[in-house]
Each structure stands twice: as C-alpha cells, then as structure tokens.
XYZ file of C-alpha atoms in Angstrom:
430
model
C 93.570 23.599 -183.819
C 93.721 21.066 -181.001
C 97.041 19.315 -181.634
C 96.205 16.169 -179.669
C 92.852 15.804 -181.395
C 94.467 16.437 -184.769
C 97.129 13.757 -184.149
C 94.498 11.276 -182.999
C 92.387 11.910 -186.098
C 95.411 11.405 -188.318
C 96.316 8.157 -186.567
C 92.794 6.799 -186.962
C 92.723 7.927 -190.579
C 89.017 8.600 -190.566
C 87.563 11.866 -191.817
C 90.080 14.630 -191.136
C 88.275 17.955 -191.445
C 90.295 21.125 -190.894
C 89.300 24.790 -190.444
C 90.088 27.366 -193.119
C 89.642 31.104 -193.642
C 86.651 31.263 -195.931
C 86.301 33.648 -198.853
C 82.845 35.189 -198.781
C 80.992 37.887 -200.662
C 80.794 41.279 -198.972
C 77.006 41.905 -198.862
C 77.617 45.638 -199.294
C 79.420 45.078 -202.619
C 76.829 42.870 -204.385
C 73.167 43.296 -205.247
C 72.121 40.479 -202.925
C 73.635 37.236 -201.700
C 70.886 35.301 -203.484
C 71.795 36.983 -206.782
C 75.450 35.853 -206.643
C 74.824 32.173 -205.851
C 74.443 29.326 -208.315
C 73.720 25.610 -208.345
C 76.869 23.446 -208.694
C 78.586 23.792 -212.077
C 77.230 20.502 -213.454
C 73.609 21.268 -212.516
C 73.398 24.594 -214.371
C 71.297 23.983 -217.478
C 73.271 25.574 -220.290
C 72.903 27.920 -222.054
C 69.572 29.176 -220.649
C 70.382 28.820 -216.967
C 73.911 30.097 -217.450
C 72.742 33.300 -219.126
C 70.079 33.807 -216.462
C 72.677 33.546 -213.676
C 75.147 35.820 -215.462
C 72.426 38.434 -215.818
C 71.308 38.123 -212.185
C 74.379 39.984 -210.900
C 77.742 40.921 -212.472
C 79.444 39.104 -209.600
C 77.494 35.819 -209.808
C 79.713 32.848 -208.907
C 78.881 31.217 -212.255
C 81.487 33.574 -213.775
C 84.105 31.612 -211.808
C 82.756 28.053 -211.987
C 81.618 28.269 -215.645
C 83.656 31.038 -217.300
C 82.715 31.779 -220.912
C 85.426 32.239 -223.559
C 86.305 30.682 -226.947
C 88.973 28.243 -225.666
C 89.582 26.285 -222.444
C 92.779 28.242 -221.705
C 90.963 31.533 -222.216
C 88.119 30.410 -219.956
C 90.479 29.481 -217.141
C 92.494 32.679 -217.514
C 89.265 34.647 -217.399
C 88.192 32.906 -214.165
C 91.592 33.591 -212.610
C 91.489 37.263 -213.614
C 87.920 37.617 -212.342
C 88.763 36.079 -208.967
C 91.813 38.312 -208.529
C 89.791 41.379 -209.458
C 86.981 40.548 -207.030
C 89.523 40.038 -204.250
C 91.325 43.301 -204.981
C 88.022 45.198 -205.181
C 86.766 43.704 -201.925
C 83.830 41.931 -203.568
C 85.178 38.753 -201.934
C 86.786 39.068 -198.516
C 88.656 36.607 -196.305
C 87.245 35.753 -192.885
C 89.410 36.968 -190.011
C 90.074 33.570 -188.432
C 89.922 29.975 -189.622
C 86.818 27.971 -188.885
C 84.502 25.206 -189.923
C 81.143 26.384 -191.229
C 77.700 25.096 -190.271
C 75.472 25.291 -193.348
C 71.687 25.027 -193.298
C 69.245 24.625 -196.173
C 65.483 24.764 -195.712
C 62.621 24.739 -198.195
C 58.976 25.686 -197.916
C 57.885 22.075 -197.676
C 59.466 21.353 -194.316
C 62.765 19.926 -195.578
C 65.695 20.867 -193.314
C 69.324 19.916 -193.891
C 72.374 20.919 -191.876
C 76.004 19.982 -192.338
C 79.569 21.142 -191.809
C 81.746 22.775 -194.472
C 85.496 22.354 -194.067
C 88.738 21.362 -195.763
C 88.859 17.549 -195.837
C 92.073 15.559 -196.157
C 92.155 14.093 -199.652
C 92.429 10.302 -199.661
C 92.446 7.478 -202.178
C 89.539 4.986 -202.398
C 91.870 2.212 -201.142
C 91.981 3.941 -197.741
C 88.229 3.406 -197.290
C 87.720 6.902 -195.846
C 85.899 8.635 -198.709
C 83.881 6.194 -200.802
C 83.084 6.995 -204.429
C 80.115 5.246 -205.994
C 80.429 6.425 -209.590
C 83.101 6.387 -212.264
C 84.305 9.696 -213.650
C 84.852 11.038 -217.148
C 88.527 11.951 -217.704
C 87.779 15.031 -219.818
C 85.628 16.515 -217.026
C 88.353 15.913 -214.423
C 90.905 17.536 -216.740
C 88.601 20.533 -217.207
C 88.005 21.013 -213.465
C 91.703 20.521 -212.691
C 92.720 23.214 -215.165
C 90.215 25.618 -213.609
C 91.454 24.907 -210.067
C 95.077 25.320 -211.127
C 94.289 28.656 -212.738
C 92.338 30.033 -209.780
C 94.246 28.266 -206.950
C 90.910 27.924 -205.212
C 88.164 25.482 -204.274
C 85.233 27.405 -205.740
C 82.375 25.204 -204.478
C 82.020 22.442 -201.874
C 81.392 18.790 -202.697
C 78.474 17.056 -200.948
C 79.565 14.103 -198.777
C 77.434 12.074 -196.383
C 78.232 10.020 -193.305
C 76.170 8.050 -190.812
C 76.474 9.671 -187.401
C 75.918 8.206 -183.950
C 72.697 9.990 -183.080
C 71.705 13.270 -181.477
C 74.267 12.967 -178.665
C 77.272 12.885 -181.026
C 79.737 15.716 -180.485
C 79.520 17.037 -184.052
C 75.718 17.027 -183.907
C 75.714 18.885 -180.591
C 77.984 21.592 -181.975
C 75.968 21.933 -185.198
C 72.652 22.267 -183.394
C 74.007 24.719 -180.845
C 75.523 26.928 -183.557
C 72.202 26.924 -185.451
C 70.501 28.469 -182.404
C 72.690 31.567 -182.695
C 72.806 34.448 -185.176
C 74.201 33.406 -188.581
C 77.033 34.958 -190.571
C 74.687 35.172 -193.522
C 71.117 34.324 -194.431
C 69.499 34.465 -197.858
C 66.668 32.890 -199.838
C 67.333 31.859 -203.439
C 64.775 31.961 -206.242
C 64.141 28.211 -205.934
C 62.565 28.897 -202.539
C 65.435 27.501 -200.457
C 66.668 29.532 -197.508
C 70.380 29.297 -196.709
C 72.143 30.157 -193.443
C 75.825 29.917 -192.514
C 77.635 30.000 -189.152
C 81.355 29.799 -188.327
C 82.796 27.420 -185.712
C 86.007 29.006 -184.405
C 86.131 27.960 -180.737
C 89.108 25.535 -180.321
C 87.125 23.220 -178.035
C 84.214 22.987 -180.488
C 86.596 22.390 -183.389
C 88.278 19.582 -181.460
C 84.898 17.963 -180.661
C 83.855 17.981 -184.297
C 87.210 16.685 -185.545
C 87.372 13.886 -182.974
C 83.827 12.770 -183.790
C 84.383 12.755 -187.565
C 87.655 10.832 -187.212
C 85.570 7.731 -186.438
C 83.610 7.878 -189.694
C 83.868 7.263 -193.425
C 81.952 9.294 -195.989
C 80.104 8.589 -199.220
C 80.480 11.027 -202.103
C 76.902 12.122 -202.716
C 77.712 14.815 -205.291
C 81.079 15.825 -206.699
C 82.890 12.720 -207.956
C 84.692 14.696 -210.653
C 85.780 17.396 -208.233
C 87.007 14.791 -205.721
C 88.991 13.108 -208.501
C 90.317 16.586 -209.333
C 91.416 17.100 -205.710
C 93.259 13.777 -205.865
C 94.994 14.684 -209.133
C 96.080 18.124 -207.944
C 97.344 16.765 -204.631
C 99.901 14.675 -206.534
C 101.148 17.812 -208.338
C 102.132 19.653 -205.144
C 104.756 18.446 -202.647
C 103.150 17.500 -199.337
C 102.380 19.033 -196.928
C 100.458 21.719 -198.786
C 96.948 23.215 -198.893
C 96.344 20.949 -201.912
C 96.280 17.963 -199.521
C 92.770 19.129 -198.593
C 89.616 19.914 -200.524
C 86.441 21.861 -199.767
C 83.464 19.674 -198.772
C 80.077 19.797 -197.078
C 79.596 16.822 -194.718
C 75.993 15.885 -193.884
C 75.001 13.290 -191.282
C 72.236 11.427 -193.141
C 71.253 9.507 -190.007
C 69.923 12.878 -188.803
C 69.272 14.667 -192.110
C 68.408 12.153 -194.868
C 69.146 13.377 -198.381
C 66.785 13.223 -201.315
C 67.926 10.883 -204.078
C 66.900 11.753 -207.615
C 67.804 10.453 -211.038
C 70.105 12.070 -213.586
C 68.585 11.887 -217.040
C 70.256 11.444 -220.424
C 69.822 13.529 -223.544
C 70.933 11.656 -226.666
C 71.961 14.109 -229.376
C 71.299 13.128 -232.971
C 69.124 10.110 -232.123
C 65.469 10.800 -232.946
C 62.916 9.039 -230.763
C 61.571 7.057 -233.727
C 65.031 5.602 -234.411
C 65.604 4.838 -230.723
C 62.300 2.966 -230.514
C 62.897 1.072 -233.761
C 66.229 -0.210 -232.432
C 64.680 -1.633 -229.243
C 61.675 -3.208 -230.934
C 61.477 -6.822 -229.752
C 64.182 -6.307 -227.092
C 62.041 -4.371 -224.575
C 58.317 -4.013 -224.142
C 57.291 -0.591 -225.497
C 54.209 1.205 -224.217
C 53.187 4.591 -225.629
C 51.807 6.882 -222.933
C 49.414 9.687 -223.808
C 49.767 11.428 -220.435
C 51.433 14.550 -218.990
C 54.966 14.306 -217.576
C 53.982 13.845 -213.891
C 51.708 10.909 -214.715
C 54.287 9.401 -217.057
C 56.853 9.534 -214.240
C 54.400 7.749 -211.932
C 54.027 5.001 -214.532
C 57.831 4.793 -214.749
C 58.074 4.479 -210.935
C 55.542 1.636 -210.906
C 57.368 -0.201 -213.683
C 60.756 0.317 -211.981
C 59.473 -1.514 -208.895
C 59.142 -4.659 -211.016
C 62.410 -4.385 -212.984
C 64.401 -2.212 -215.348
C 62.372 0.578 -216.909
C 63.042 3.796 -218.844
C 60.933 6.613 -220.219
C 61.796 7.986 -223.667
C 60.663 11.437 -224.766
C 61.404 14.050 -227.392
C 58.660 13.606 -229.985
C 55.814 15.144 -227.981
C 54.852 11.874 -226.282
C 56.265 9.448 -223.698
C 57.298 5.858 -224.349
C 57.870 3.375 -221.522
C 60.511 0.693 -222.044
C 60.400 -2.228 -219.611
C 60.592 -6.037 -219.436
C 63.958 -6.328 -221.238
C 64.749 -9.646 -222.937
C 66.666 -11.742 -220.336
C 68.918 -13.210 -223.048
C 69.843 -9.688 -224.162
C 70.823 -8.756 -220.574
C 72.838 -11.949 -220.175
C 74.788 -11.160 -223.362
C 75.497 -7.506 -222.641
C 75.943 -7.058 -218.869
C 79.249 -8.107 -217.251
C 78.767 -11.126 -214.996
C 81.703 -10.345 -212.675
C 79.844 -7.747 -210.585
C 77.395 -8.085 -207.661
C 73.754 -8.720 -208.534
C 72.797 -5.319 -207.095
C 75.032 -3.683 -209.731
C 73.962 -5.913 -212.642
C 70.296 -5.057 -212.082
C 70.690 -1.283 -211.809
C 68.771 0.712 -214.412
C 71.940 2.701 -215.099
C 73.872 -0.506 -215.744
C 71.268 -1.749 -218.211
C 71.101 1.661 -219.867
C 74.852 1.940 -220.393
C 75.857 -1.676 -221.036
C 72.807 -2.757 -223.000
C 71.063 0.230 -224.574
C 73.829 2.798 -225.102
C 76.657 0.418 -225.925
C 74.939 -2.536 -227.600
C 71.652 -1.256 -229.052
C 72.141 2.445 -229.826
C 75.963 2.469 -230.142
C 76.368 5.774 -228.297
C 79.668 6.492 -226.476
C 78.826 7.429 -222.895
C 81.759 9.824 -222.492
C 81.235 11.894 -225.645
C 79.597 15.306 -225.055
C 78.801 15.419 -228.775
C 76.551 12.370 -228.385
C 75.153 12.502 -224.838
C 74.389 15.048 -222.106
C 73.577 14.388 -218.452
C 70.823 16.652 -217.101
C 69.335 16.767 -213.581
C 66.134 18.658 -214.379
C 63.444 16.348 -215.784
C 61.349 18.916 -217.629
C 64.449 20.587 -219.075
C 65.654 17.247 -220.455
C 62.344 16.687 -222.250
C 62.211 20.255 -223.563
C 65.762 20.126 -224.939
C 65.074 16.772 -226.644
C 61.934 18.148 -228.296
C 63.739 21.315 -229.372
C 66.852 19.552 -230.697
C 65.247 16.452 -232.206
C 67.056 14.080 -229.855
C 65.902 11.489 -227.355
C 65.462 12.085 -223.637
C 65.975 8.991 -221.493
C 64.302 9.568 -218.127
C 65.460 7.458 -215.196
C 63.993 6.380 -211.857
C 66.225 7.130 -208.818
C 68.249 4.542 -206.874
C 67.846 4.166 -203.102
C 70.681 5.546 -200.960
C 71.130 2.197 -199.168
C 71.919 0.494 -202.482
C 74.466 3.186 -203.348
C 76.208 2.981 -199.953
C 76.257 -0.841 -199.967
C 77.906 -0.991 -203.391
C 80.411 1.718 -202.427
C 81.468 -0.244 -199.351
C 82.079 -3.249 -201.601
C 84.314 -1.067 -203.749
C 81.905 -1.347 -206.675
C 81.343 1.840 -208.655
C 78.058 2.548 -210.361
C 77.768 3.713 -213.960
C 78.510 7.401 -214.441
C 75.902 9.915 -213.349
C 73.662 7.276 -211.798
C 72.273 9.351 -208.942
C 71.556 12.901 -207.895
C 71.641 13.466 -204.142
C 70.229 16.672 -202.762
C 69.650 19.291 -201.832
C 73.065 20.275 -203.124
C 74.971 23.120 -201.492
C 74.624 26.461 -203.228
C 77.843 27.656 -204.835
C 79.012 31.118 -203.822
C 78.339 31.124 -200.074
C 81.907 30.238 -199.036
C 85.051 29.572 -201.123
C 88.530 28.366 -200.115
C 91.751 29.926 -201.378
C 94.600 27.447 -201.790
C 97.375 30.022 -202.163
C 97.659 33.636 -200.979
C-alpha cells in the first residue's frame, strides 16, 4: 500500500478503502461459479429460494450466509464448520496477494454496472463518511453479528454508492482500464446477469483509487444491518484489527446509476378483508380487477399524486390512496423534514401499521419484508395474509435525507442490482 496516500486518506477521513486477500471458489472444485452464488441473505425468498440454492450445488454460498439448523447457535456453528471444511478441502482458496476488486454486472437489457470491492474503514454516522438512510432491527443485527463472530469472515459485500467526479477521476480510469483486460472470473447466473471480476494489485493503481475515494462520502444502498454489524463487532476487538474494516462494493452512481425498487410487506395473520375494513373511511379504496403489472401501473400513477399502497392476498388488488389529512396529522411525527413525513414508508409504518392495524414493525411473527413483488403476492394468497405493495422512492430523496441525518423507515428502498454473494469473501482471522 502507498503509505503517503494511506496517511493522506486517513487525515481527510473520507472513504478509506484497503486491499485484502480475497477468498474465492476454486472453479475446478465446484460444479460452476453460477451454481455457488446467491443473492444477498435478505433477498433470498425462504423457504423456496433457499432450498433451490442449496440444491444447486453442495457448496452454494447460501450454506454460509443462511445456515439451516434448529437453533441460532447450531446454525452459526454449522456455518463456521462449513467454512473451515471448504478452506481445508481447497473449495475456497486465498488469492496470492492483496488487492481491490473491480466487479461488473451486466444484464440482457443493456444495464451495465461496475464498482470496486474492498475493505472499507468502519465509521460512525456522526463522522459523515458512510451515510445510512434506514433504521435497523436489533434482532437482525444480533443475528448477523453472531454469524460473523462464528465464521470470522465477511461473507458478502454491502452495496454503497458515491457520486464521483466524472470520467477523468482516478478511480474511474483504473476501473475502466481493468475492465478492458482478462477477468479473474466470469459467469452468468440464472437471472440472466453476467458477472466479471478483476483484481487491482499494482501499488500505483491502488494509490490512485484510494486517494480519489478519500475525497468522497458514501450512501448505504443495501446492507444497513451488516454495516451496523461491522460497527458492533469493531467495538469488540481492540484497534487496530481487521475488524476495523468491512467488505463493501462501492459504485459511482454518477457514472453507473442504480435502480431503485420498493421493498414490500407481508402481514401475517391479517386477512385482506380485515385490513380493508380497518381503513374504511380513512383512505380511498379502489378495487382493481387487473393483472399485477397493470395494478402496479395504477399504483405508480396514484403515487405521483400522494401516498398510495396496493393490497393483495385475496385474489384481487385494492388501491389505497387519498389518506385523511387529519389522520396523517394525528399519527405522523411533526419534528421531521417534510420529505420524510410524506414518504409512503412513513405513512405505512406510523399510520397504517402502528395506528390502524396495530402491527409491530420489528416482529417477524407479524411482518415480513420481501423484495420480489410476485412472491409477496403469492405468499399472501397462500398464507391468508395481506401483501402491501409499495412504490419506490427516488435516489435523490434518499441521499438528501441521509445528508440531513434523517433515517427513513426500515426497509424503505431496494437499490440494485445487488452484488452476488459468493464471488469474493474476506477472512478476518487466519
């Protein structure tokens, strides 16, 4: 590492990204690289998606990020044992020299995203370096922390974004030049995305990237719970230590804009009929006799004019919009910026979940957060619950609130494409 550049980055206290020796699958020891990857742990639709991934290959990364056993301790012990076994068997191998990794995702529709994977210095929100925009659920942080303690590894990168200085920026130049060369790995997953990975090991290139990033702050696009886990575990280990850093993917959204999608809610034990009866007279209710794509278009049109939600689970779709202004005034905290008070997620949590339906937002027994729209509807219909479908928030709104230090309600946004888990891991201890 360039010592002068490292010292300068530390002094500026911007993004401090450091090289590491990545753990990667040996292609000769697994069926295929595509068969051992997974979406991030919180995007896997359980149990169907989990079983599908487990069956895809005996070494699929889901066996580490979502181990299956009767108790939490048993799950974490199983993940630790599995990781040690894969290392001893050579299924996972350590790269010969430390580097930062250029990661590319491309789909069949022309979408291209490139970023840099590295070990980022963990910082608190008060430092203004890494900006969270959502609150976290303590039980999820505790679960992820226990898994990381057991495995002593960062098993999947978080997705962070920053706004770069254009195509002439040093980090951009290095990324684009690396992408012109032969990759370390290339694979296409069953969702149609192609993935390529390169390693930056040249000291001069590393110094250019680090110096450039030291001038920037980042927004957490995906991985708030894992970032909170990094922060918790850092306090448990005397500094300096590898736990001062956490595995991230940094994407310059000035060059590669992310897609922003909604995260939907599945309300267990609340039939659609009961949900609608409770909001009668508080929201306008329109029953839609249309397929899901058309219902989502109607939701998008309504969301342009104000708060709107789509309920499903009884074989039909029901649009809620035009909430009673007096109801909003009574239920939404007035001590936040207007941009926060008018968010659909704010109205959902403060007004509908808390006041109307009386559903605790942090109870897995009562509510699930699902990224896939069709899967949310299907699970609601199968289980007799209510799916609440959301319209996505614009990235500019998210970034503006984060810079004000205002967090959004939990699971308000889904940025993507998310990095595939299983392409590169980071060991924290030998």
